[in-house]
CSV table of C-alpha atoms and ligand atoms in Angstrom, one decimal:
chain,number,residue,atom,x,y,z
W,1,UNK,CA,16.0,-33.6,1.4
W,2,UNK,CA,13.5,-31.2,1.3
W,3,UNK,CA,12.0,-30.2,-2.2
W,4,UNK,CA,14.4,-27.4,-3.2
W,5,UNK,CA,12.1,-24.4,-3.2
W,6,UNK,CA,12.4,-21.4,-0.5
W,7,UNK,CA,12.3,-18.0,0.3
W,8,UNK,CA,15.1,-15.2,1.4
W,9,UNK,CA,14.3,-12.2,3.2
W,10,UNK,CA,17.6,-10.2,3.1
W,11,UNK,CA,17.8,-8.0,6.5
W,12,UNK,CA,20.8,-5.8,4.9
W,13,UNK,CA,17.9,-5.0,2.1
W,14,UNK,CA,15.6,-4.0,4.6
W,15,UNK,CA,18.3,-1.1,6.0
W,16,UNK,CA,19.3,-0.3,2.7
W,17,UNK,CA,15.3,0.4,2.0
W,18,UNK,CA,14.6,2.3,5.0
W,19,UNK,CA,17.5,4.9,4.3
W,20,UNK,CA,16.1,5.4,1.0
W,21,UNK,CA,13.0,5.9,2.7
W,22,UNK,CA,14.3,8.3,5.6
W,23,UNK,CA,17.1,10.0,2.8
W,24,UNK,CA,13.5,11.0,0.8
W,25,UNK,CA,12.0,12.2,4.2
W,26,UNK,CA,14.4,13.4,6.2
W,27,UNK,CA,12.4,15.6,8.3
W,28,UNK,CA,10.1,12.5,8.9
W,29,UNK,CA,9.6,10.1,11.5
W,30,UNK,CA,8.9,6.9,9.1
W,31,UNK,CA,6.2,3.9,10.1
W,32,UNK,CA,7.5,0.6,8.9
W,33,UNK,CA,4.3,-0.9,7.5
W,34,UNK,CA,4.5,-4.6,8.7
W,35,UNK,CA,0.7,-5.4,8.3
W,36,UNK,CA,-0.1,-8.8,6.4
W,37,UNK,CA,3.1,-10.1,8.5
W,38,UNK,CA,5.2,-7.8,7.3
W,39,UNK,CA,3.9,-8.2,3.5
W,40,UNK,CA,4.3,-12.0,3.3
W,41,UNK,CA,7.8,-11.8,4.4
W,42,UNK,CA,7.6,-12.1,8.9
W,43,UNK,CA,7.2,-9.6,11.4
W,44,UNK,CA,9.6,-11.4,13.3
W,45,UNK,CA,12.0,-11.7,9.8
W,46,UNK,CA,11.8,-8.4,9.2
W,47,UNK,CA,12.1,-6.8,12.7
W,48,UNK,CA,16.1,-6.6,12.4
W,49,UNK,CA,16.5,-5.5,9.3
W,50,UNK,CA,13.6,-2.6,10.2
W,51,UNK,CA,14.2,-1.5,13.7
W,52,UNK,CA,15.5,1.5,12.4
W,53,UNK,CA,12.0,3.0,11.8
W,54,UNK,CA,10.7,5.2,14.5
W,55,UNK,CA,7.6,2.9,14.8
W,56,UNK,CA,5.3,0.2,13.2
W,57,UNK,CA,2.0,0.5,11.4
W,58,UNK,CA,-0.1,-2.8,11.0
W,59,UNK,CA,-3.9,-4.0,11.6
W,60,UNK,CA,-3.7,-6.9,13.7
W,61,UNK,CA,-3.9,-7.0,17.6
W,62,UNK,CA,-1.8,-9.9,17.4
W,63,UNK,CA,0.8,-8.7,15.2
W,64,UNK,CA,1.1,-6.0,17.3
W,65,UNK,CA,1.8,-8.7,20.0
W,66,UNK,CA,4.4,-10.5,18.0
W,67,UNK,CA,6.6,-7.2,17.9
W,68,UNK,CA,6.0,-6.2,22.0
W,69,UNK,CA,7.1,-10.2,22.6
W,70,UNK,CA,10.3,-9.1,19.7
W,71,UNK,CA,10.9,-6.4,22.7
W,72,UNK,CA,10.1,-3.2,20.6
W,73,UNK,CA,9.0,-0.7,22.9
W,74,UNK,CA,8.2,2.4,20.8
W,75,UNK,CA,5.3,3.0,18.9
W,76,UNK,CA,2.9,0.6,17.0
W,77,UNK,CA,0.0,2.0,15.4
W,78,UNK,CA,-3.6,0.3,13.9
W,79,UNK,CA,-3.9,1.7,10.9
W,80,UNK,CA,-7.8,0.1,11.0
W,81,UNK,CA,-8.2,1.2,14.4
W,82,UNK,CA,-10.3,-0.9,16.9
W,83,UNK,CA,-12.9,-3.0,15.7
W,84,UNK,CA,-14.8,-3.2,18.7
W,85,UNK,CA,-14.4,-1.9,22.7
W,86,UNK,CA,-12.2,-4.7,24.0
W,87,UNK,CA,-9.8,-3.8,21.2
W,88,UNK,CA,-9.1,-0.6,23.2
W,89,UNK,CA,-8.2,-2.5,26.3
W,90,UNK,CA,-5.3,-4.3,24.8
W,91,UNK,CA,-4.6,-0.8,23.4
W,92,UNK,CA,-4.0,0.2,26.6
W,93,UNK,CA,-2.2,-3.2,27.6
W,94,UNK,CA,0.0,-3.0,24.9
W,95,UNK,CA,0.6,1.1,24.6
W,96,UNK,CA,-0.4,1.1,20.9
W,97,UNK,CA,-1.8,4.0,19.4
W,98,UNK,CA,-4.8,3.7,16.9
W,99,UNK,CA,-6.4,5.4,14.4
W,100,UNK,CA,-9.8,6.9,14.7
W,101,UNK,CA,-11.8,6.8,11.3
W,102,UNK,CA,-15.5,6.7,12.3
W,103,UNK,CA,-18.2,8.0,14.5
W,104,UNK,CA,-18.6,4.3,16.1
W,105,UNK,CA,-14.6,4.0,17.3
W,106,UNK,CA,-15.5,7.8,18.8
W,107,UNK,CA,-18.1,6.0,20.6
W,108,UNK,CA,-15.7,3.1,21.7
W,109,UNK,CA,-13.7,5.3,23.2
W,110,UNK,CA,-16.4,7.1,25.6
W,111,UNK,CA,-16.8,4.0,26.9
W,112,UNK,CA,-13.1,2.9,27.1
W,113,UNK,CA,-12.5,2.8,31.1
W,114,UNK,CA,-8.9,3.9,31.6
W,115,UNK,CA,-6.7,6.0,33.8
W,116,UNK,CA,-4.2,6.6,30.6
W,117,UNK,CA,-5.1,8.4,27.7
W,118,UNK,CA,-4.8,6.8,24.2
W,119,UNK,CA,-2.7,8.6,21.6
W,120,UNK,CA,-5.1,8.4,18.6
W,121,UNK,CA,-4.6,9.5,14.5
W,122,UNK,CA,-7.7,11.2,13.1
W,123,UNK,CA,-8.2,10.0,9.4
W,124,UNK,CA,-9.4,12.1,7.2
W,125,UNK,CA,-11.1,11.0,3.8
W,126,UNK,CA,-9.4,13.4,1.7
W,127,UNK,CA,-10.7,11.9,-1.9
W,128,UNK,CA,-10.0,8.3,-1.4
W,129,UNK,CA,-13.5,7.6,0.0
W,130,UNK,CA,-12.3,4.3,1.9
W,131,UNK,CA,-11.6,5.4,5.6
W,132,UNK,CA,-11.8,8.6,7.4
W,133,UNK,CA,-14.3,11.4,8.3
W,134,UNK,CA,-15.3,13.9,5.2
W,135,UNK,CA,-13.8,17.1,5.2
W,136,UNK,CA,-17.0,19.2,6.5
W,137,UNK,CA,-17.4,16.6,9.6
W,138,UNK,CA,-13.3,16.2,10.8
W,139,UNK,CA,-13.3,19.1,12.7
W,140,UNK,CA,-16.2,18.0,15.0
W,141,UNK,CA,-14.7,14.5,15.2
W,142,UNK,CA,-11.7,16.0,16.4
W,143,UNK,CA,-13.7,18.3,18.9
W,144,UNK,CA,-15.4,15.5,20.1
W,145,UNK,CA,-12.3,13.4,20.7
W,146,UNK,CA,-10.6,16.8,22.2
W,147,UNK,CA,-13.2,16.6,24.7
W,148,UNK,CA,-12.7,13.2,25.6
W,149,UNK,CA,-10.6,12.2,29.1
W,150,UNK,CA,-9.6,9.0,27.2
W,151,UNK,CA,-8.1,10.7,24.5
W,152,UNK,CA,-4.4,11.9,24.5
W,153,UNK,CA,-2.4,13.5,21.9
W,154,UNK,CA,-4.5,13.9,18.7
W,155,UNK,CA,-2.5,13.4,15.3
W,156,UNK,CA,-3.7,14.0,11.7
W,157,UNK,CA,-4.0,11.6,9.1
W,158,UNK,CA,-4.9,11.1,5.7
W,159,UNK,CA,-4.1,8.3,2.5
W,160,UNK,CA,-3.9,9.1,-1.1
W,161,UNK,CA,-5.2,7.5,-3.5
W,162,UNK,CA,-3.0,8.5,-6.6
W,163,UNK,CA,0.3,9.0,-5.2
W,164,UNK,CA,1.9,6.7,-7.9
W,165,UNK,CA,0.7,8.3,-11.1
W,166,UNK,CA,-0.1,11.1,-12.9
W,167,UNK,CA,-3.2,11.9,-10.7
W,168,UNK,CA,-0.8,12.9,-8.1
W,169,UNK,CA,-1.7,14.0,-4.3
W,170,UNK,CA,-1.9,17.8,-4.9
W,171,UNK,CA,-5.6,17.9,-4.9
W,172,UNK,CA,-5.7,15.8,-1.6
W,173,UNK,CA,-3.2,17.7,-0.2
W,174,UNK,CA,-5.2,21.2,-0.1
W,175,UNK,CA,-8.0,19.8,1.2
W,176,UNK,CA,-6.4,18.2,4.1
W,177,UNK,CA,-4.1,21.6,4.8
W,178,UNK,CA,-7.0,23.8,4.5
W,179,UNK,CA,-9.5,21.6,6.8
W,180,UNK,CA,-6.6,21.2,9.4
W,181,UNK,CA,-4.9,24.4,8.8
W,182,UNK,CA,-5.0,25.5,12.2
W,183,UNK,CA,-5.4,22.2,14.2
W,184,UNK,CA,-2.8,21.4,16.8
W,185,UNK,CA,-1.4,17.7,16.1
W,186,UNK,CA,1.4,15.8,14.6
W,187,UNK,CA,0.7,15.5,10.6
W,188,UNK,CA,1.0,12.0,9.3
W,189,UNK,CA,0.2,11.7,5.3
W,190,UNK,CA,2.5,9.7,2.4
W,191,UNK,CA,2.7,6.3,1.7
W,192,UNK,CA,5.6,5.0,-0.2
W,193,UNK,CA,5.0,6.2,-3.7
W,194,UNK,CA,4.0,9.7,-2.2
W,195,UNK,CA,7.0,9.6,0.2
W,196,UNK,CA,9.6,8.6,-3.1
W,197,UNK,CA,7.7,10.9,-5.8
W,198,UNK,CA,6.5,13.9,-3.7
W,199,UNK,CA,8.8,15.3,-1.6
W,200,UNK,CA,7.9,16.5,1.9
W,201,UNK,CA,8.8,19.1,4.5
W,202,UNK,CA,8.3,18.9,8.2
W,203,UNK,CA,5.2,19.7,9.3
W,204,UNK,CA,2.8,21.4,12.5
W,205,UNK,CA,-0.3,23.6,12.1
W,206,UNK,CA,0.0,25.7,8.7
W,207,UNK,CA,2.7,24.0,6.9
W,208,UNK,CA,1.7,24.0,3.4
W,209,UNK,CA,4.4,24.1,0.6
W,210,UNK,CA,4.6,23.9,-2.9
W,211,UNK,CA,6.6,21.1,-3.1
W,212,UNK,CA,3.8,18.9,-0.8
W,213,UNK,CA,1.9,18.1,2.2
W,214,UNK,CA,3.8,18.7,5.5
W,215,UNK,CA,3.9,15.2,7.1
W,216,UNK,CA,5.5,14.7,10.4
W,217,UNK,CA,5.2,10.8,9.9
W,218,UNK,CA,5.1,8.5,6.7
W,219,UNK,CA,3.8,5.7,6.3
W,220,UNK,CA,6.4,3.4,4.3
W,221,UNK,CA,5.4,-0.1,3.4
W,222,UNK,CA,6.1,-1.5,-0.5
W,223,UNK,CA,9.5,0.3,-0.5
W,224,UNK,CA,10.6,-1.3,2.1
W,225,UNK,CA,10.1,-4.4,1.2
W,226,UNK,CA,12.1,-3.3,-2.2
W,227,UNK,CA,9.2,-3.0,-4.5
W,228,UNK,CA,8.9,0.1,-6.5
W,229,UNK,CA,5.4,1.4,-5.5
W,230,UNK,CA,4.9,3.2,-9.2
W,231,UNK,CA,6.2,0.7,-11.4
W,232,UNK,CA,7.1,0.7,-14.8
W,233,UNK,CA,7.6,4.4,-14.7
W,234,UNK,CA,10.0,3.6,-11.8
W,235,UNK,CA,12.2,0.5,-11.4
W,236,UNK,CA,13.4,-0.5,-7.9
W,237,UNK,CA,17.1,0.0,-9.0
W,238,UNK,CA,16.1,3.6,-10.0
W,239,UNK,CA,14.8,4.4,-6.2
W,240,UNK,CA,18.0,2.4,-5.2
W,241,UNK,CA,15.9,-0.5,-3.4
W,242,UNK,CA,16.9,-3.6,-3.1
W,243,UNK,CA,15.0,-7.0,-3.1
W,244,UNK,CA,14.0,-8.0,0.5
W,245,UNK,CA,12.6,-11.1,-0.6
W,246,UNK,CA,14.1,-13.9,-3.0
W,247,UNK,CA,11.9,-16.8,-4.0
W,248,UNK,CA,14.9,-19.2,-5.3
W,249,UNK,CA,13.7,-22.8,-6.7
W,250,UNK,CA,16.0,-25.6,-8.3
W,251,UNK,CA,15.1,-27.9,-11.4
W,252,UNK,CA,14.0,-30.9,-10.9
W,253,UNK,CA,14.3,-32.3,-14.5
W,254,UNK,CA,15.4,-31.5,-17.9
W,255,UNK,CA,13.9,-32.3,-21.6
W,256,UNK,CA,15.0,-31.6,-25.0
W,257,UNK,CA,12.1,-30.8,-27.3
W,258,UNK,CA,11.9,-31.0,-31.4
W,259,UNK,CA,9.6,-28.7,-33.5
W,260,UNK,CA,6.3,-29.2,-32.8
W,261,UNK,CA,6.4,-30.6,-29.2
W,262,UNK,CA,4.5,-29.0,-26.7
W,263,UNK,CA,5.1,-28.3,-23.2
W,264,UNK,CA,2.5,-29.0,-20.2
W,265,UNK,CA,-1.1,-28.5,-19.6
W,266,UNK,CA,-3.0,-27.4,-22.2
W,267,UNK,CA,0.2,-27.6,-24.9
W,268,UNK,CA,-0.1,-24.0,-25.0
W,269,UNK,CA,3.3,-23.5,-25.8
W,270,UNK,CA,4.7,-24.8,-29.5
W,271,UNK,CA,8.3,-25.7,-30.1
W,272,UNK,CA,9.5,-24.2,-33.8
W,273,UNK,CA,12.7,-25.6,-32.9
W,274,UNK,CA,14.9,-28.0,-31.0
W,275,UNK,CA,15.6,-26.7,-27.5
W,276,UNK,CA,16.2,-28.1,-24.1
W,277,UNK,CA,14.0,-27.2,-21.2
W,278,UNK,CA,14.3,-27.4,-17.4
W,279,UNK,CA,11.3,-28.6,-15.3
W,280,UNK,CA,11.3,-26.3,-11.8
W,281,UNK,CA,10.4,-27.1,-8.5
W,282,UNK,CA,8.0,-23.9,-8.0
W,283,UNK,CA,4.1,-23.8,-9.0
W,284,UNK,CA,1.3,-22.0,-8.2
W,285,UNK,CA,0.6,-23.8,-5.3
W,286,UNK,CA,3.4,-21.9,-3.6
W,287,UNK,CA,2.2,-18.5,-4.8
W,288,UNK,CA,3.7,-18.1,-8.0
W,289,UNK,CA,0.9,-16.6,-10.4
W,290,UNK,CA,-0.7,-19.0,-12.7
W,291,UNK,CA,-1.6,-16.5,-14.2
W,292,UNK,CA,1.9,-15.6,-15.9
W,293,UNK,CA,2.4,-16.7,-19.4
W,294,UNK,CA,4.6,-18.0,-21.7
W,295,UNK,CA,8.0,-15.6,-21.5
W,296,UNK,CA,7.2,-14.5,-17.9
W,297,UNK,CA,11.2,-13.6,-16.9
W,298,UNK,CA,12.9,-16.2,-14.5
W,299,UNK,CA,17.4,-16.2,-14.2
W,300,UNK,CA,18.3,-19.2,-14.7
W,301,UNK,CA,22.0,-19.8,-12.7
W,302,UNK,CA,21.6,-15.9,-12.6
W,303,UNK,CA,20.8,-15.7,-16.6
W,304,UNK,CA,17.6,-14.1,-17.8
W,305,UNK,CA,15.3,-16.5,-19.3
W,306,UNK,CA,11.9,-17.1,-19.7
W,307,UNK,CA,8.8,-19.3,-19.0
W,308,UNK,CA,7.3,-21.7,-21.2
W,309,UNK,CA,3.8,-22.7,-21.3
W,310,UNK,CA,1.4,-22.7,-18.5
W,311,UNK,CA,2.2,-22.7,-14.5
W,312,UNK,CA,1.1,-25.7,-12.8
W,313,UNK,CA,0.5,-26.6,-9.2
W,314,UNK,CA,3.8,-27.4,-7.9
W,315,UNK,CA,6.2,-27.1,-11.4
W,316,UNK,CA,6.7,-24.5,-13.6
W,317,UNK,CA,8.8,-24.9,-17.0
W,318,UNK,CA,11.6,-22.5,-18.1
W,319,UNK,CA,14.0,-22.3,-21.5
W,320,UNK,CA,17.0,-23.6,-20.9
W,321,UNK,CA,18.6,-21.9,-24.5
W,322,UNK,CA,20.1,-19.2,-22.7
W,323,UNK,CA,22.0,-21.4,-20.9
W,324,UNK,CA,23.4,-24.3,-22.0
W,325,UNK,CA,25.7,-25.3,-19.0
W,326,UNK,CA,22.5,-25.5,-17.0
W,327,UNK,CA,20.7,-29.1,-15.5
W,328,UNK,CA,19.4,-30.8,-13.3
W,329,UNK,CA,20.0,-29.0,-10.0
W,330,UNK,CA,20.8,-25.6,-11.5
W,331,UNK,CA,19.2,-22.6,-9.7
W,332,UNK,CA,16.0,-20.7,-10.6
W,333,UNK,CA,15.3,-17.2,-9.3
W,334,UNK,CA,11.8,-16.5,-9.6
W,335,UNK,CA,12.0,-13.2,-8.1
W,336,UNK,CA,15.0,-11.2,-6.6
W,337,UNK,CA,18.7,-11.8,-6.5
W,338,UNK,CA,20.6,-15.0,-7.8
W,339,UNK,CA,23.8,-16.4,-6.0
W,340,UNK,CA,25.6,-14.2,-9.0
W,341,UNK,CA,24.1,-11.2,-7.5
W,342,UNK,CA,21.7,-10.7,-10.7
W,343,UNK,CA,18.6,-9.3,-9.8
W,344,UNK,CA,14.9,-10.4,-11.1
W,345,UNK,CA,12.6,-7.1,-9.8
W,346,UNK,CA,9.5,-8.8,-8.4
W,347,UNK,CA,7.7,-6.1,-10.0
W,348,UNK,CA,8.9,-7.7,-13.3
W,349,UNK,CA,7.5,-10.9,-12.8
W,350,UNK,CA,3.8,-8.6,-11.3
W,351,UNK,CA,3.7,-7.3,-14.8
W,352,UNK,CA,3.4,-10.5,-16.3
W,353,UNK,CA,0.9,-11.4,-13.9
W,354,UNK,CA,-0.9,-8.0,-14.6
W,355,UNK,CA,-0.2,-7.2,-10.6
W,356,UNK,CA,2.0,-5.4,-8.7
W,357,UNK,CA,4.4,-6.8,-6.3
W,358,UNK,CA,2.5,-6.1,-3.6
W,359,UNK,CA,0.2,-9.1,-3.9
W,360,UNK,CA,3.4,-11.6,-5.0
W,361,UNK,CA,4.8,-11.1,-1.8
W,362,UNK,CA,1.6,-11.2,0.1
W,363,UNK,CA,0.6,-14.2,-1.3
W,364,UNK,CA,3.7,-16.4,-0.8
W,365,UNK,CA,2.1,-19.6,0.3
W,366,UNK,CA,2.8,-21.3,3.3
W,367,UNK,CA,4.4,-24.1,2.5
W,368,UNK,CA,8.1,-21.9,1.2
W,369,UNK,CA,10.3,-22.3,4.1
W,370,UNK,CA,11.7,-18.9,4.5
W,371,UNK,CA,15.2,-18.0,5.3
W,372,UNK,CA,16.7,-15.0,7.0
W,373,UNK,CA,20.0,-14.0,5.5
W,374,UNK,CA,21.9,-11.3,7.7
Z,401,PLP,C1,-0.7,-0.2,3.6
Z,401,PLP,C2,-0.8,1.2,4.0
Z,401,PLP,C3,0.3,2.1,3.8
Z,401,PLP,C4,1.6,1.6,3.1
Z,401,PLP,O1,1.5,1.8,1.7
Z,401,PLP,P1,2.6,1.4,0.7
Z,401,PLP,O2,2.1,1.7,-0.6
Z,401,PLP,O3,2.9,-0.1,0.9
Z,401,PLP,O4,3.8,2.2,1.1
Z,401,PLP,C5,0.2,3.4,4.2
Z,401,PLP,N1,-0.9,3.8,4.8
Z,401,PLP,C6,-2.0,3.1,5.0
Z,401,PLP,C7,-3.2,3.6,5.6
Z,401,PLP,C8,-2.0,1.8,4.6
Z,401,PLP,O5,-3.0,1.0,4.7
């Protein structure tokens, strides 16, 4: 038998997510964000529950592969753009469209030979300084790609960088209106946190409202995947998403402890009284955090427990107290839902781990067989 640890990825979650998404942009056309294989979880895991989206956003040439050989047809986008000239030829192989952050991918593209012009998304550093042309030099990029026989449909793009908190996306917002106020092209702006917090109207030239940016296409990853993308002043439950992943373990042994015993490496944690514990088939080796400390939040046969001293490579320890029909074989959720439909928000456990559920799910180690669940 194999050791009882694995991975769900819940497809019905995946639909549920993306109609939270779409039901907070309705005007929208929404990018699934499947880069880092789909956040740890699969592109082709994923693809079902997301083919709903009106296209794909990811970084890797041979991601974009993976979902051409899945037979999606519609658009895929390189949120990176090309890192070098042959990059654009398999653009053109595999109809992708790319995005065009610097001088040097304008260059790439002067020398791209093809008959079939590229549909590109101008980024625009707006404030986050990470990709994109400053506002005094976008318009020349874009005239210089206008010019350009290579060069299709020109779309607009820019990131924010404070979309999940109080810094909010207003100031980014102007600047990006007033520098493409009256530029032709297909807005594309919010990311999940700005697509749940902010809410958007449809967009074209001129477009600015109060309530924020126009944005003809966003950019939806981390709510997808049913992660809240502001957490703790949002729970996923309170955006209505729904775990897409559940990391589920079993225990492998029990012991009972009197005062003063101590549990694994270290002996950081103390027993002050008697109490039974349950030894679990999940350590850091397969991506859960070391990191998390005593009290990190596990269900234990669907009841909330806790942790108990420190993680180690292929076990973790958890308080059985809470439960005291549990044993040897019970079921451990570390994250996401139980078999009694009780849910553990990943972002929960990313608090203890002072991360956010992003980097849990991205950093689900190989080793996890993962399941699809329909
Ligand atoms: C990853 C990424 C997104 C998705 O962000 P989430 O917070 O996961 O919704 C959007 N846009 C760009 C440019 C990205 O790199």
């Amino acid at each position: 038998m194999p050791r009882p640890l694995h991975a769900v990825v819940h497809t019905q979650a995946l639909r549920n997510n993306l109609q939270v998404v779409q039901r907070s942009a309705p005007d929208a056309r929404i990018w699934a964000v499947v880069k880092a294989n789909a956040y740890g979880h699969g592109i082709e895991r994923v693809f079902e529950g997301l083919r709903g989206a009106d296209g794909f956003a990811l970084l890797d040439l041979d991601e974009a592969q993976r979902l051409r050989t899945l037979g999606w047809r519609g658009p895929i986008l390189l949120l990176e753009g090309a890192f070098e000239l042959r990059d654009l030829e398999w653009c053109s192989r595999l109809d992708l469209w790319h995005t065009v952050h610097c001088e040097a991918q304008i260059d790439m593209l002067a020398a791209h030979k093809t008959n079939v012009p590229q549909r590109v998304f101008l980024k625009m550093n707006s404030g986050m300084n990470r990709l994109g042309f400053v506002p005094s030099q976008y318009r020349a990029a874009w005239t210089r790609l206008n010019a350009l026989p290579q060069v299709d449909e020109i779309s607009l793009m820019t990131h924010f960088s404070d979309a999940d908190g109080p810094g909010g996306i207003a100031r980014q917002s102007a600047v990006f209106e007033a520098v493409t106020a009256d530029l032709p092209g297909e807005r594309c702006t919010n990311n999940s946190a700005a697509v749940l917090r902010h809410p958007i109207h449809a967009g074209g030239a001129g477009g600015a409202g109060a309530a924020g940016p126009a944005s003809d296409w966003v950019r939806a990853g981390i709510a997808l995947y049913g992660s809240s993308p502001d957490h703790p002043a949002h729970n996923a439950g309170d955006w209505g998403l729904q775990p897409a992943m559940t990391l589920c373990a079993r225990i492998l042994a029990t012991q009972t402890l009197e005062i003063g015993d101590t549990v694994g490496y270290g002996s950081t944690f103390v027993a002050d009284r008697p109490m039974r514990i349950g030894i679990v088939a999940c350590g850091y080796a397969d991506g859960y955090p070391r990191i998390c400390p005593t009290g990190t939040p596990v269900l234990v046969d669907g009841v909330p427990s806790r942790t108990l001293g420190r993680v180690s490579m292929d076990m973790l320890t958890v308080d059985l107290t809470p439960v005291p029909l549990s044993g040897y074989g019970s079921e451990v959720t570390l994250w996401g839902a139980a078999t009694n439909a009780a849910v553990l928000p990943i972002d929960d456990v990313a608090a203890a781990a002072q991360t956010l559920g992003y980097e849990l799910m991205c950093a689900l180690a190989q080793r996890v067989p993962i399941q699809v669940e329909n």
